Short mmCIF file of C-alpha atoms and ligand atoms in Angstrom, two decimals:
data_model
loop_
_atom_site.label_atom_id
_atom_site.label_comp_id
_atom_site.label_asym_id
_atom_site.label_seq_id
_atom_site.Cartn_x
_atom_site.Cartn_y
_atom_site.Cartn_z
CA UNK A 44 0.00 0.00 0.00
CA UNK A 45 2.77 2.46 0.99
CA UNK A 46 4.70 1.64 -2.19
CA UNK A 47 1.64 2.32 -4.37
CA UNK A 48 0.96 5.50 -2.44
CA UNK A 49 4.54 6.71 -2.77
CA UNK A 50 4.45 6.02 -6.50
CA UNK A 51 1.11 7.81 -6.89
CA UNK A 52 2.46 10.92 -5.16
CA UNK A 53 5.79 10.87 -6.99
CA UNK A 54 4.13 10.54 -10.37
CA UNK A 55 1.39 13.02 -9.51
CA UNK A 56 3.77 15.68 -8.24
CA UNK A 57 6.62 15.47 -10.81
CA UNK A 58 6.67 18.42 -13.16
CA UNK A 59 8.71 19.36 -16.22
CA UNK A 60 9.20 22.99 -15.23
CA UNK A 61 10.39 24.53 -11.94
CA UNK A 62 8.44 23.73 -8.81
CA UNK A 63 8.38 24.55 -5.10
CA UNK A 64 8.67 21.85 -2.43
CA UNK A 65 5.84 22.15 0.08
CA UNK A 66 6.54 19.04 2.18
CA UNK A 67 6.26 15.27 2.27
CA UNK A 68 3.06 13.28 1.89
CA UNK A 69 1.69 11.21 4.79
CA UNK A 70 -0.26 7.98 4.87
CA UNK A 71 -2.05 6.69 7.98
CA UNK A 72 -0.46 9.50 9.98
CA UNK A 73 3.10 8.60 8.94
CA UNK A 74 5.44 10.52 6.69
CA UNK A 75 6.33 8.66 3.50
CA UNK A 76 9.92 9.15 2.41
CA UNK A 77 10.49 10.55 -1.08
CA UNK A 78 6.78 11.32 -1.49
CA UNK A 79 7.47 14.99 -2.19
CA UNK A 80 4.52 17.30 -2.64
CA UNK A 81 5.54 20.07 -5.01
CA UNK A 82 3.86 23.10 -6.49
CA UNK A 83 4.64 23.85 -10.17
CA UNK A 84 5.34 27.53 -10.90
CA UNK A 85 3.64 27.25 -14.25
CA UNK A 86 0.15 26.73 -12.83
CA UNK A 87 0.29 29.36 -10.11
CA UNK A 88 -1.79 31.64 -12.31
CA UNK A 89 -4.63 29.13 -11.80
CA UNK A 90 -5.03 30.68 -8.34
CA UNK A 91 -5.35 29.02 -4.95
CA UNK A 92 -7.09 28.63 -1.64
CA UNK A 93 -5.46 28.18 1.75
CA UNK A 94 -8.07 27.29 4.35
CA UNK A 95 -8.24 25.92 7.89
CA UNK A 96 -9.36 26.64 11.44
CA UNK A 97 -7.51 29.20 13.51
CA UNK A 98 -3.97 28.22 14.50
CA UNK A 99 -3.66 25.32 12.06
CA UNK A 100 -0.89 26.82 9.89
CA UNK A 101 -2.47 28.88 7.08
CA UNK A 102 -0.25 31.90 7.56
CA UNK A 103 2.88 29.76 7.77
CA UNK A 104 1.92 28.04 4.51
CA UNK A 105 1.45 31.44 2.91
CA UNK A 106 4.87 32.48 4.25
CA UNK A 107 6.51 29.31 2.93
CA UNK A 108 5.09 29.78 -0.56
CA UNK A 109 5.97 33.51 -0.61
CA UNK A 110 9.59 32.71 0.35
CA UNK A 111 9.92 30.12 -2.39
CA UNK A 112 8.43 32.50 -4.95
CA UNK A 113 10.86 35.24 -3.98
CA UNK A 114 13.72 32.77 -4.43
CA UNK A 115 12.31 31.93 -7.86
CA UNK A 116 12.36 35.66 -8.84
CA UNK A 117 8.58 35.99 -8.61
CA UNK A 118 7.41 39.17 -6.83
CA UNK A 119 4.62 38.82 -4.31
CA UNK A 120 1.97 41.06 -2.76
CA UNK A 121 0.57 40.00 0.60
CA UNK A 122 -2.37 41.61 2.39
CA UNK A 123 -1.37 41.60 6.03
CA UNK A 124 -4.65 42.04 7.84
CA UNK A 125 -3.56 40.59 11.15
CA UNK A 126 -0.13 42.20 11.11
CA UNK A 127 1.70 38.89 11.44
CA UNK A 128 3.66 38.76 8.17
CA UNK A 129 6.42 41.32 8.64
CA UNK A 130 8.78 38.65 10.01
CA UNK A 131 9.49 37.55 6.42
CA UNK A 132 12.01 40.40 6.32
CA UNK A 133 14.10 38.76 9.09
CA UNK A 134 15.85 35.39 9.22
CA UNK A 135 14.13 32.72 11.31
CA UNK A 136 15.68 31.33 14.44
CA UNK A 137 16.31 27.74 15.27
CA UNK A 138 14.34 25.99 17.96
CA UNK A 139 13.71 22.38 18.86
CA UNK A 140 10.35 22.28 17.04
CA UNK A 141 11.87 23.59 13.83
CA UNK A 142 14.82 21.20 14.15
CA UNK A 143 12.43 18.31 14.64
CA UNK A 144 10.32 19.27 11.63
CA UNK A 145 13.33 19.65 9.38
CA UNK A 146 14.83 16.36 10.62
CA UNK A 147 11.61 14.48 9.84
CA UNK A 148 11.57 16.04 6.38
CA UNK A 149 15.27 15.17 5.91
CA UNK A 150 16.13 18.77 5.17
CA UNK A 151 18.57 21.23 6.72
CA UNK A 152 17.17 24.42 8.20
CA UNK A 153 18.83 27.38 6.48
CA UNK A 154 17.48 30.60 8.03
CA UNK A 155 16.95 33.41 5.50
CA UNK A 156 15.59 36.96 5.41
CA UNK A 157 13.69 38.12 2.31
CA UNK A 158 13.50 41.46 0.48
CA UNK A 159 10.37 43.19 1.81
CA UNK A 160 8.68 46.47 0.91
CA UNK A 161 6.02 47.66 3.34
CA UNK A 162 2.93 49.29 1.83
CA UNK A 163 -0.02 51.03 3.44
CA UNK A 164 -3.52 52.25 2.62
CA UNK A 165 -3.67 54.60 5.58
CA UNK A 166 -1.39 56.17 8.16
CA UNK A 167 0.40 52.89 8.91
CA UNK A 168 4.11 52.87 8.13
CA UNK A 169 4.83 52.00 4.51
CA UNK A 170 4.65 53.34 0.96
CA UNK A 171 1.18 54.77 0.39
CA UNK A 172 -1.08 53.15 -2.17
CA UNK A 173 -3.48 55.64 -3.70
CA UNK A 174 -5.65 55.94 -6.80
CA UNK A 175 -7.44 58.93 -8.27
CA UNK A 176 -11.19 59.10 -8.85
CA UNK A 177 -10.63 59.54 -12.59
CA UNK A 178 -8.53 56.38 -12.67
CA UNK A 179 -11.35 54.55 -10.99
CA UNK A 180 -13.72 55.53 -13.74
CA UNK A 181 -17.52 55.80 -13.43
CA UNK A 182 -18.21 52.08 -13.93
CA UNK A 183 -16.09 50.81 -11.08
CA UNK A 184 -17.04 53.69 -8.84
CA UNK A 185 -20.73 52.95 -9.41
CA UNK A 186 -20.16 49.39 -8.27
CA UNK A 187 -18.35 50.51 -5.15
CA UNK A 188 -21.09 53.01 -4.34
CA UNK A 189 -23.85 50.51 -5.21
CA UNK A 190 -25.54 52.90 -7.63
CA UNK A 191 -28.57 52.04 -9.71
CA UNK A 192 -28.59 52.53 -13.47
CA UNK A 193 -29.90 56.10 -13.37
CA UNK A 194 -27.33 57.13 -10.82
CA UNK A 195 -24.58 55.37 -12.75
CA UNK A 196 -25.69 57.26 -15.87
CA UNK A 197 -25.44 60.54 -14.01
CA UNK A 198 -21.97 59.70 -12.74
CA UNK A 199 -20.85 58.89 -16.30
CA UNK A 200 -22.16 62.28 -17.46
CA UNK A 201 -20.30 64.06 -14.69
CA UNK A 202 -17.05 62.28 -15.59
CA UNK A 203 -17.55 63.34 -19.20
CA UNK A 204 -18.37 66.90 -18.18
CA UNK A 205 -15.17 67.03 -16.12
CA UNK A 206 -13.15 65.66 -19.04
CA UNK A 207 -14.62 68.24 -21.40
CA UNK A 208 -14.10 71.12 -19.00
CA UNK A 209 -10.59 70.53 -17.71
CA UNK A 210 -11.76 69.63 -14.21
CA UNK A 211 -9.54 66.79 -12.94
CA UNK A 212 -11.38 64.44 -10.54
CA UNK A 213 -8.64 63.35 -8.19
CA UNK A 214 -10.09 62.81 -4.74
CA UNK A 215 -13.46 62.47 -3.03
CA UNK A 216 -13.47 66.20 -2.31
CA UNK A 217 -13.48 66.80 -6.08
CA UNK A 218 -16.26 64.31 -6.60
CA UNK A 219 -18.43 65.75 -3.80
CA UNK A 220 -17.96 69.27 -5.12
CA UNK A 221 -18.89 68.13 -8.62
CA UNK A 222 -22.04 66.42 -7.34
CA UNK A 223 -23.09 69.50 -5.39
CA UNK A 224 -22.44 71.67 -8.42
CA UNK A 225 -24.43 69.39 -10.70
CA UNK A 226 -27.40 69.45 -8.33
CA UNK A 227 -27.36 73.23 -7.86
CA UNK A 228 -25.56 76.06 -9.64
CA UNK A 229 -24.25 73.97 -12.51
CA UNK A 230 -27.47 72.03 -13.22
CA UNK A 231 -28.77 74.29 -16.01
CA UNK A 232 -25.39 74.54 -17.69
CA UNK A 233 -24.73 70.79 -17.66
CA UNK A 234 -28.28 69.95 -18.79
CA UNK A 235 -27.87 72.20 -21.83
CA UNK A 236 -25.19 69.93 -23.27
CA UNK A 237 -25.58 66.58 -21.57
CA UNK A 238 -29.31 66.12 -20.97
CA UNK A 239 -31.45 65.99 -17.85
CA UNK A 240 -29.76 65.86 -14.46
CA UNK A 241 -31.71 64.36 -11.58
CA UNK A 242 -31.08 66.44 -8.47
CA UNK A 243 -32.22 63.60 -6.25
CA UNK A 244 -29.76 61.17 -7.92
CA UNK A 245 -26.94 63.65 -7.36
CA UNK A 246 -28.03 63.87 -3.72
CA UNK A 247 -28.09 60.08 -3.31
CA UNK A 248 -24.64 59.66 -4.83
CA UNK A 249 -23.33 62.43 -2.58
CA UNK A 250 -24.73 60.62 0.48
CA UNK A 251 -22.99 57.42 -0.59
CA UNK A 252 -19.72 59.26 -1.09
CA UNK A 253 -20.04 60.57 2.46
CA UNK A 254 -20.61 56.99 3.71
CA UNK A 255 -17.40 55.95 2.00
CA UNK A 256 -15.60 58.91 3.55
CA UNK A 257 -16.76 57.74 6.96
CA UNK A 258 -14.55 54.68 6.43
CA UNK A 259 -11.67 57.06 5.78
CA UNK A 260 -11.67 56.47 2.03
CA UNK A 261 -10.13 59.95 1.69
CA UNK A 262 -6.88 58.27 2.63
CA UNK A 263 -7.02 56.12 -0.47
CA UNK A 264 -8.36 58.43 -3.19
CA UNK A 265 -6.00 61.01 -4.61
CA UNK A 266 -2.45 61.51 -5.78
CA UNK A 267 0.26 60.24 -6.08
CA UNK A 268 -1.39 57.30 -7.73
CA UNK A 269 0.41 53.99 -7.42
CA UNK A 270 2.10 52.52 -10.46
CA UNK A 271 1.31 48.82 -10.45
CA UNK A 272 4.70 48.06 -12.01
CA UNK A 273 6.26 49.00 -8.67
CA UNK A 274 4.77 45.80 -7.26
CA UNK A 275 6.84 43.74 -9.66
CA UNK A 276 10.37 44.43 -8.58
CA UNK A 277 13.30 42.04 -8.41
CA UNK A 278 16.06 42.87 -5.92
CA UNK A 279 19.80 43.10 -6.68
CA UNK A 280 20.23 39.41 -5.88
CA UNK A 281 17.57 38.39 -8.37
CA UNK A 282 14.93 37.65 -5.73
CA UNK A 283 11.33 38.76 -6.12
CA UNK A 284 10.37 41.58 -3.74
CA UNK A 285 7.70 40.62 -1.20
CA UNK A 286 5.33 43.56 -0.85
CA UNK A 287 3.47 43.50 2.43
CA UNK A 288 0.40 45.69 2.54
CA UNK A 289 -0.19 46.49 6.20
CA UNK A 290 -3.91 46.74 6.69
CA UNK A 291 -4.53 45.79 10.30
CA UNK A 292 -6.93 48.72 10.43
CA UNK A 293 -9.08 47.38 7.58
CA UNK A 294 -11.18 45.06 9.74
CA UNK A 295 -13.26 48.07 10.71
CA UNK A 296 -13.25 49.48 7.16
CA UNK A 297 -14.26 46.54 5.00
CA UNK A 298 -15.74 48.77 2.32
CA UNK A 299 -12.48 50.61 1.85
CA UNK A 300 -10.65 47.32 1.68
CA UNK A 301 -12.91 45.82 -0.97
CA UNK A 302 -12.79 49.12 -2.90
CA UNK A 303 -9.03 48.98 -2.92
CA UNK A 304 -8.94 45.29 -3.89
CA UNK A 305 -11.25 45.82 -6.79
CA UNK A 306 -9.36 48.85 -8.02
CA UNK A 307 -6.06 47.03 -7.82
CA UNK A 308 -7.29 43.95 -9.64
CA UNK A 309 -8.81 46.07 -12.38
CA UNK A 310 -5.61 48.10 -12.56
CA UNK A 311 -3.50 44.96 -12.91
CA UNK A 312 -5.85 43.67 -15.54
CA UNK A 313 -5.84 46.83 -17.60
CA UNK A 314 -2.14 47.64 -17.26
CA UNK A 315 -0.52 44.29 -17.94
CA UNK A 316 -0.22 42.78 -21.40
CA UNK A 317 -1.80 39.49 -22.39
CA UNK A 318 0.78 36.78 -21.66
CA UNK A 319 -0.69 33.40 -22.56
CA UNK A 320 0.98 30.58 -20.64
CA UNK A 321 4.13 31.68 -18.86
CA UNK A 322 6.63 29.35 -17.18
CA UNK A 323 6.12 31.24 -13.95
CA UNK A 324 3.73 33.98 -12.86
CA UNK A 325 4.68 37.66 -13.01
CA UNK A 326 3.14 38.39 -9.65
CA UNK A 327 1.32 36.41 -6.98
CA UNK A 328 -1.19 38.00 -4.61
CA UNK A 329 -2.03 36.54 -1.21
CA UNK A 330 -5.18 37.75 0.45
CA UNK A 331 -5.20 36.64 4.09
CA UNK A 332 -8.55 36.76 5.94
CA UNK A 333 -10.27 36.85 2.56
CA UNK A 334 -13.72 36.48 4.12
CA UNK A 335 -13.48 40.20 4.88
CA UNK A 336 -13.80 41.03 1.20
CA UNK A 337 -16.46 38.49 0.47
CA UNK A 338 -18.65 39.13 3.53
CA UNK A 339 -18.94 42.83 2.91
CA UNK A 340 -18.94 42.96 -0.88
CA UNK A 341 -22.24 43.67 -2.60
CA UNK A 342 -23.44 41.61 -5.55
CA UNK A 343 -21.90 43.96 -8.12
CA UNK A 344 -18.52 43.79 -6.43
CA UNK A 345 -18.67 40.02 -6.16
CA UNK A 346 -19.50 39.73 -9.85
CA UNK A 347 -16.60 41.99 -10.65
CA UNK A 348 -14.18 40.00 -8.47
CA UNK A 349 -15.36 36.80 -10.11
CA UNK A 350 -14.83 38.24 -13.60
CA UNK A 351 -11.41 39.61 -12.80
CA UNK A 352 -10.25 36.38 -11.14
CA UNK A 353 -11.25 34.57 -14.33
CA UNK A 354 -9.59 37.00 -16.71
CA UNK A 355 -6.46 38.00 -14.83
CA UNK A 356 -4.95 34.55 -15.24
CA UNK A 357 -3.95 35.33 -18.81
CA UNK A 358 -1.92 38.29 -17.53
CA UNK A 359 0.34 35.99 -15.55
CA UNK A 360 -1.13 36.90 -12.15
CA UNK A 361 -1.95 34.31 -9.48
CA UNK A 362 -4.28 35.06 -6.57
CA UNK A 363 -4.36 33.07 -3.35
CA UNK A 364 -7.24 33.45 -0.94
CA UNK A 365 -6.58 32.54 2.66
CA UNK A 366 -9.54 32.03 4.98
CA UNK A 367 -10.75 29.85 7.85
CA UNK A 368 -13.67 28.19 6.16
CA UNK A 369 -13.55 27.37 2.44
CA UNK A 370 -17.30 28.09 2.39
CA UNK A 371 -16.40 31.77 2.97
CA UNK A 372 -15.41 31.94 -0.69
CA UNK A 373 -18.40 32.23 -3.06
CA UNK A 374 -18.79 29.10 -5.26
CA UNK A 375 -18.10 30.88 -8.57
CA UNK A 376 -14.76 32.12 -7.21
CA UNK A 377 -13.99 28.83 -5.45
CA UNK A 378 -14.39 26.96 -8.73
CA UNK A 379 -11.62 29.15 -10.22
CA UNK A 380 -9.04 28.11 -7.64
CA UNK A 381 -6.68 25.45 -8.92
CA UNK A 382 -4.51 24.92 -5.84
CA UNK A 383 -6.10 23.91 -2.57
CA UNK A 384 -4.21 23.72 0.70
CA UNK A 385 -6.68 22.64 3.36
CA UNK A 386 -5.52 22.71 6.96
CA UNK A 387 -7.57 21.15 9.76
CA UNK A 388 -11.20 22.10 10.26
CA UNK A 389 -12.98 21.91 13.61
CA UNK A 390 -16.36 20.27 14.06
CA UNK A 391 -18.00 22.10 16.94
CA UNK A 392 -21.50 22.55 15.59
CA UNK A 393 -23.92 20.88 13.20
CA UNK A 394 -23.15 23.65 10.75
CA UNK A 395 -19.41 22.89 11.01
CA UNK A 396 -20.07 19.22 10.24
CA UNK A 397 -22.16 20.17 7.24
CA UNK A 398 -19.45 22.41 5.85
CA UNK A 399 -16.78 19.73 6.46
CA UNK A 400 -18.84 17.26 4.47
CA UNK A 401 -19.23 19.78 1.68
CA UNK A 402 -15.52 20.63 1.73
CA UNK A 403 -14.60 16.94 1.48
CA UNK A 404 -16.83 16.64 -1.57
CA UNK A 405 -14.94 19.46 -3.26
CA UNK A 406 -11.72 17.41 -3.26
CA UNK A 407 -10.71 14.72 -5.75
CA UNK A 408 -11.68 11.24 -4.54
CA UNK A 409 -8.86 9.33 -2.92
CA UNK A 410 -8.42 5.60 -2.38
CA UNK A 411 -5.88 6.36 0.35
CA UNK A 412 -7.84 8.67 2.62
CA UNK A 413 -11.25 9.13 4.19
CA UNK A 414 -11.20 12.82 3.41
CA UNK A 415 -14.10 13.86 5.63
CA UNK A 416 -12.55 12.25 8.73
CA UNK A 417 -9.04 13.40 7.90
CA UNK A 418 -10.15 17.04 7.66
CA UNK A 419 -10.67 17.18 11.43
CA UNK A 420 -7.60 15.06 12.29
CA UNK A 421 -4.87 17.02 10.49
CA UNK A 422 -2.10 18.22 12.83
CA UNK A 423 -0.76 21.78 12.98
CA UNK A 424 1.42 22.49 9.94
CA UNK A 425 -0.21 19.64 8.00
CA UNK A 426 -2.61 20.06 5.11
CA UNK A 427 -4.59 18.23 2.47
CA UNK A 428 -3.28 19.38 -0.87
CA UNK A 429 -4.40 19.10 -4.46
CA UNK A 430 -3.40 21.34 -7.34
CA UNK A 431 -3.41 21.52 -11.09
CA UNK A 432 -0.53 19.88 -12.90
CA UNK A 433 1.01 21.38 -16.01
CA UNK A 434 -1.71 19.76 -18.12
CA UNK A 435 -4.38 21.39 -15.97
CA UNK A 436 -5.44 18.10 -14.35
CA UNK A 437 -5.92 17.92 -10.54
CA UNK A 438 -3.11 16.05 -8.75
CA UNK A 439 -3.92 13.23 -6.31
CA UNK A 440 -4.97 14.38 -2.86
CA UNK A 441 -1.94 14.46 -0.54
CA UNK A 442 -1.98 14.70 3.25
CA UNK A 443 1.16 16.83 3.54
CA UNK A 444 3.60 17.52 6.34
CA UNK A 445 4.55 21.10 5.51
CA UNK A 446 8.06 22.55 5.56
CA UNK A 447 8.54 25.39 8.06
CA UNK A 448 9.33 28.88 6.74
CA UNK A 449 12.98 29.98 6.82
CA UNK A 450 12.19 33.53 7.82
CA UNK A 451 11.00 34.60 11.24
CA UNK A 452 7.67 33.11 12.30
CA UNK A 453 6.90 36.24 14.28
CA UNK A 454 6.65 39.97 13.65
CA UNK A 455 9.35 42.62 13.29
CA UNK A 456 10.05 44.96 16.20
CA UNK A 457 9.27 48.67 15.82
CA UNK A 458 13.01 49.35 15.40
CA UNK A 459 13.26 46.75 12.62
CA UNK A 460 10.21 48.23 10.89
CA UNK A 461 11.72 51.72 11.05
CA UNK A 462 14.92 50.36 9.55
CA UNK A 463 13.01 48.74 6.69
CA UNK A 464 11.10 51.97 6.09
CA UNK A 465 14.31 54.00 6.00
CA UNK A 466 15.62 51.75 3.23
CA UNK A 467 12.41 51.86 1.16
CA UNK A 468 12.76 52.89 -2.47
CA UNK A 469 9.04 53.57 -2.86
CA UNK A 470 8.34 55.81 0.13
CA UNK A 471 10.15 58.86 -1.30
CA UNK A 472 8.06 58.44 -4.46
CA UNK A 473 4.63 57.92 -2.91
CA UNK A 474 4.51 59.52 0.53
CA UNK A 475 4.61 63.17 -0.52
CA UNK A 476 1.33 64.97 0.00
CA UNK A 477 0.04 66.27 -3.32
CA UNK A 478 -3.16 68.28 -3.59
CA UNK A 479 -2.89 70.03 -6.90
CA UNK A 480 -5.58 72.18 -8.40
CA UNK A 481 -8.44 69.94 -9.38
CA UNK A 482 -12.24 69.96 -9.72
CA UNK A 483 -12.80 71.17 -6.14
CA UNK A 484 -10.61 74.25 -6.45
CA UNK A 485 -11.58 74.96 -10.05
CA UNK A 486 -15.31 74.79 -9.37
CA UNK A 487 -14.93 77.01 -6.34
CA UNK A 488 -13.06 79.53 -8.48
CA UNK A 489 -15.75 79.33 -11.12
CA UNK A 490 -18.52 79.92 -8.57
CA UNK A 491 -16.65 82.81 -7.00
CA UNK A 492 -16.07 84.35 -10.40
CA UNK A 493 -19.74 83.93 -11.23
CA UNK A 494 -20.92 85.62 -8.06
CA UNK A 495 -18.40 88.44 -8.55
CA UNK A 496 -19.72 88.89 -12.06
CA UNK A 497 -23.27 88.84 -10.75
CA UNK A 498 -22.37 91.55 -8.29
CA UNK A 499 -20.81 93.65 -11.07
CA UNK A 500 -23.68 93.15 -13.48
CA UNK A 501 -26.60 93.62 -11.15
CA UNK A 502 -28.51 94.95 -14.17
CA UNK A 503 -28.13 91.70 -16.09
CA UNK A 504 -30.52 89.01 -14.83
CA UNK A 505 -29.11 86.45 -17.27
CA UNK A 506 -25.64 86.12 -15.80
CA UNK A 507 -25.08 82.44 -15.05
CA UNK A 508 -22.28 80.30 -13.77
CA UNK A 509 -21.55 79.18 -17.30
CA UNK A 510 -20.44 82.69 -18.17
CA UNK A 511 -17.36 81.99 -16.10
CA UNK A 512 -16.56 78.72 -17.82
CA UNK A 513 -12.76 78.46 -17.88
CA UNK A 514 -11.33 78.78 -21.33
CA UNK A 515 -9.54 75.52 -21.92
CA UNK A 516 -7.40 76.03 -25.00
CA UNK A 517 -7.38 72.32 -25.62
CA UNK A 518 -9.81 69.88 -24.02
CA UNK A 519 -8.57 68.28 -20.83
CA UNK A 520 -8.44 64.96 -22.61
CA UNK A 521 -6.14 66.32 -25.30
CA UNK A 522 -3.78 68.02 -22.89
CA UNK A 523 -3.78 65.14 -20.49
CA UNK A 524 -3.05 62.53 -23.12
CA UNK A 525 0.14 64.40 -23.96
CA UNK A 526 1.13 65.02 -20.36
CA UNK A 527 2.44 62.87 -17.57
CA UNK A 528 -1.13 62.44 -16.39
CA UNK A 529 -1.95 60.96 -19.79
CA UNK A 530 -1.29 57.47 -18.57
CA UNK A 531 -3.94 57.90 -15.93
CA UNK A 532 -6.53 59.00 -18.42
CA UNK A 533 -5.78 56.17 -20.79
CA UNK A 534 -6.09 53.73 -17.91
CA UNK A 535 -9.45 55.12 -16.94
CA UNK A 536 -10.69 54.74 -20.49
CA UNK A 537 -9.50 51.15 -20.62
CA UNK A 538 -11.15 50.58 -17.27
CA UNK A 539 -14.46 51.90 -18.51
CA UNK A 540 -14.19 49.54 -21.46
CA UNK A 541 -13.35 46.76 -19.05
CA UNK A 542 -16.54 47.46 -17.12
CA UNK A 543 -18.49 47.18 -20.35
CA UNK A 544 -16.79 43.90 -21.27
CA UNK A 545 -17.44 42.39 -17.86
CA UNK A 546 -21.11 43.32 -18.20
CA UNK A 547 -21.23 41.57 -21.55
CA UNK A 548 -19.59 38.47 -20.12
CA UNK A 549 -22.31 38.02 -17.54
N1 ATP B 873 4.68 24.76 8.50
C1 ATP B 873 4.86 24.97 9.82
N2 ATP B 873 6.06 24.76 10.38
C2 ATP B 873 6.28 24.98 11.68
N3 ATP B 873 5.36 25.43 12.53
C3 ATP B 873 4.13 25.66 12.04
C4 ATP B 873 3.82 25.45 10.67
N4 ATP B 873 2.54 25.78 10.48
C5 ATP B 873 2.07 26.17 11.67
N5 ATP B 873 3.00 26.11 12.62
C6 ATP B 873 2.84 26.48 14.05
O1 ATP B 873 1.47 26.79 14.29
C7 ATP B 873 1.28 28.14 14.71
C8 ATP B 873 0.03 28.72 14.08
O2 ATP B 873 0.19 28.80 12.68
P1 ATP B 873 -0.43 29.98 11.80
O3 ATP B 873 -0.18 31.28 12.44
O4 ATP B 873 0.06 29.76 10.44
O5 ATP B 873 -1.97 29.64 11.93
P2 ATP B 873 -3.22 30.24 11.12
O6 ATP B 873 -3.95 29.11 10.53
O7 ATP B 873 -2.76 31.31 10.22
O8 ATP B 873 -4.09 30.84 12.31
P3 ATP B 873 -5.10 32.11 12.29
O9 ATP B 873 -6.37 31.69 11.63
O10 ATP B 873 -5.31 32.36 13.75
O11 ATP B 873 -4.40 33.21 11.60
C9 ATP B 873 2.57 28.83 14.31
O12 ATP B 873 2.86 29.92 15.15
C10 ATP B 873 3.61 27.74 14.38
O13 ATP B 873 4.09 27.61 15.69
MG1 MG B 874 -3.15 33.35 10.10
#
């Protein structure tokens, strides 16, 4: 039996291209020598799931895979929601447990620190990730704000109006000002060229923008907008940079988090070229505590995530979702995940037992294991694994004793974090505060000019705000296309198209 098992695993987990060793397979609770469970780099763009009850080893698995990817020159982006990933930047330390694990696996523990860049969406230490409202585009923004069709139509008109009138929409302040203007002083002027404006729709959108601001979305919208290529850096030693996005404060701002996720996925999709099948991915994303996105996302956002997860594969991007219960991931997304690393599940309630049964059914049948029973018996740092081989066929289910990470299995100290920050190449680029003249300031100027004109021409009852329309020599679109901001505009156009395509795909 062991010989057949060993052969099944060896055949199932041998790949032509490069692969990462995850551990050794186990049968009847015992480690089987030479039964290596490996992960081929080529199929990492088929995405993955790392699931399991609390404390069973999900984060360590994520750390192990991220380390191996960095070694293989693949950059990584990790969402650090619990704040327990920074240790990747420091070498691990030996202890008896690690020694024991490595001895069993017949490997030598070689501690290593990895190149890490800390990123942030808020005031946490790290290079700031931001995006402008115009980059977001009306389609994506409507999804985030949960707008109906009429409201979405209005938003599209306002984006167009801003394009035509040299009014850059950079942050939420610009958007709010534009909405106020459209519902009041600017209504007549806009209606003349763009058709009817519903004041109540403008009011509703404005209320939703305020809701978003209550989750501190102001921190995210604006300049300097993040260039996605900065996530794909290789260090001087040829190792992929591990970007750690520190978002411990996102648990209380789920809407901001899902907004950011969606924007980033769309950005990756629109910016990167079509790649076909690469030998290794260009970037791998790990989303720890992924239930946070799925629990809070509305239907439109979920549909969008599903579409992007499907399409982004061809751009050479792999996404790994990490969550306690695999049922946290909506079925359409779950069905897109090629790699599954399932750590132990706990059966406390009837509901737990139901979900364990369902989980077991989602795995390939195995003659070696009783999957449903095994799911609750797995030890810490052990997992049930199946993935797609290079032909796209699921590998045999393998109860795996996982290798321990080589970097620190704990966090960095404040001093170590400060040191990392001081060496950052991205912080000087992204952490300057920029608030250049945009829609907010320009509309205020326009209104002031109009009221001054009104005061001067008290005899003329026909003076309107439009009389003060700034004279753009070229349209904003023309100027912007030829300027450094041109890239942003082009992206937002592509994004709008992308929204249309994703609608058609549904
Ligand atoms: N591959 C491994 N090698 C060595 N030790 C491990 C391994 N996996 C897990 N452990 C041990 O188990 C502990 C918990 O693991 P981990 O933090 O990865 O759990 P988790 O599933 O992410 O939990 P949570 O849901 O609470 O985040 C670790 O601190 C470590 O001591
Ligand atoms: Mg964890």
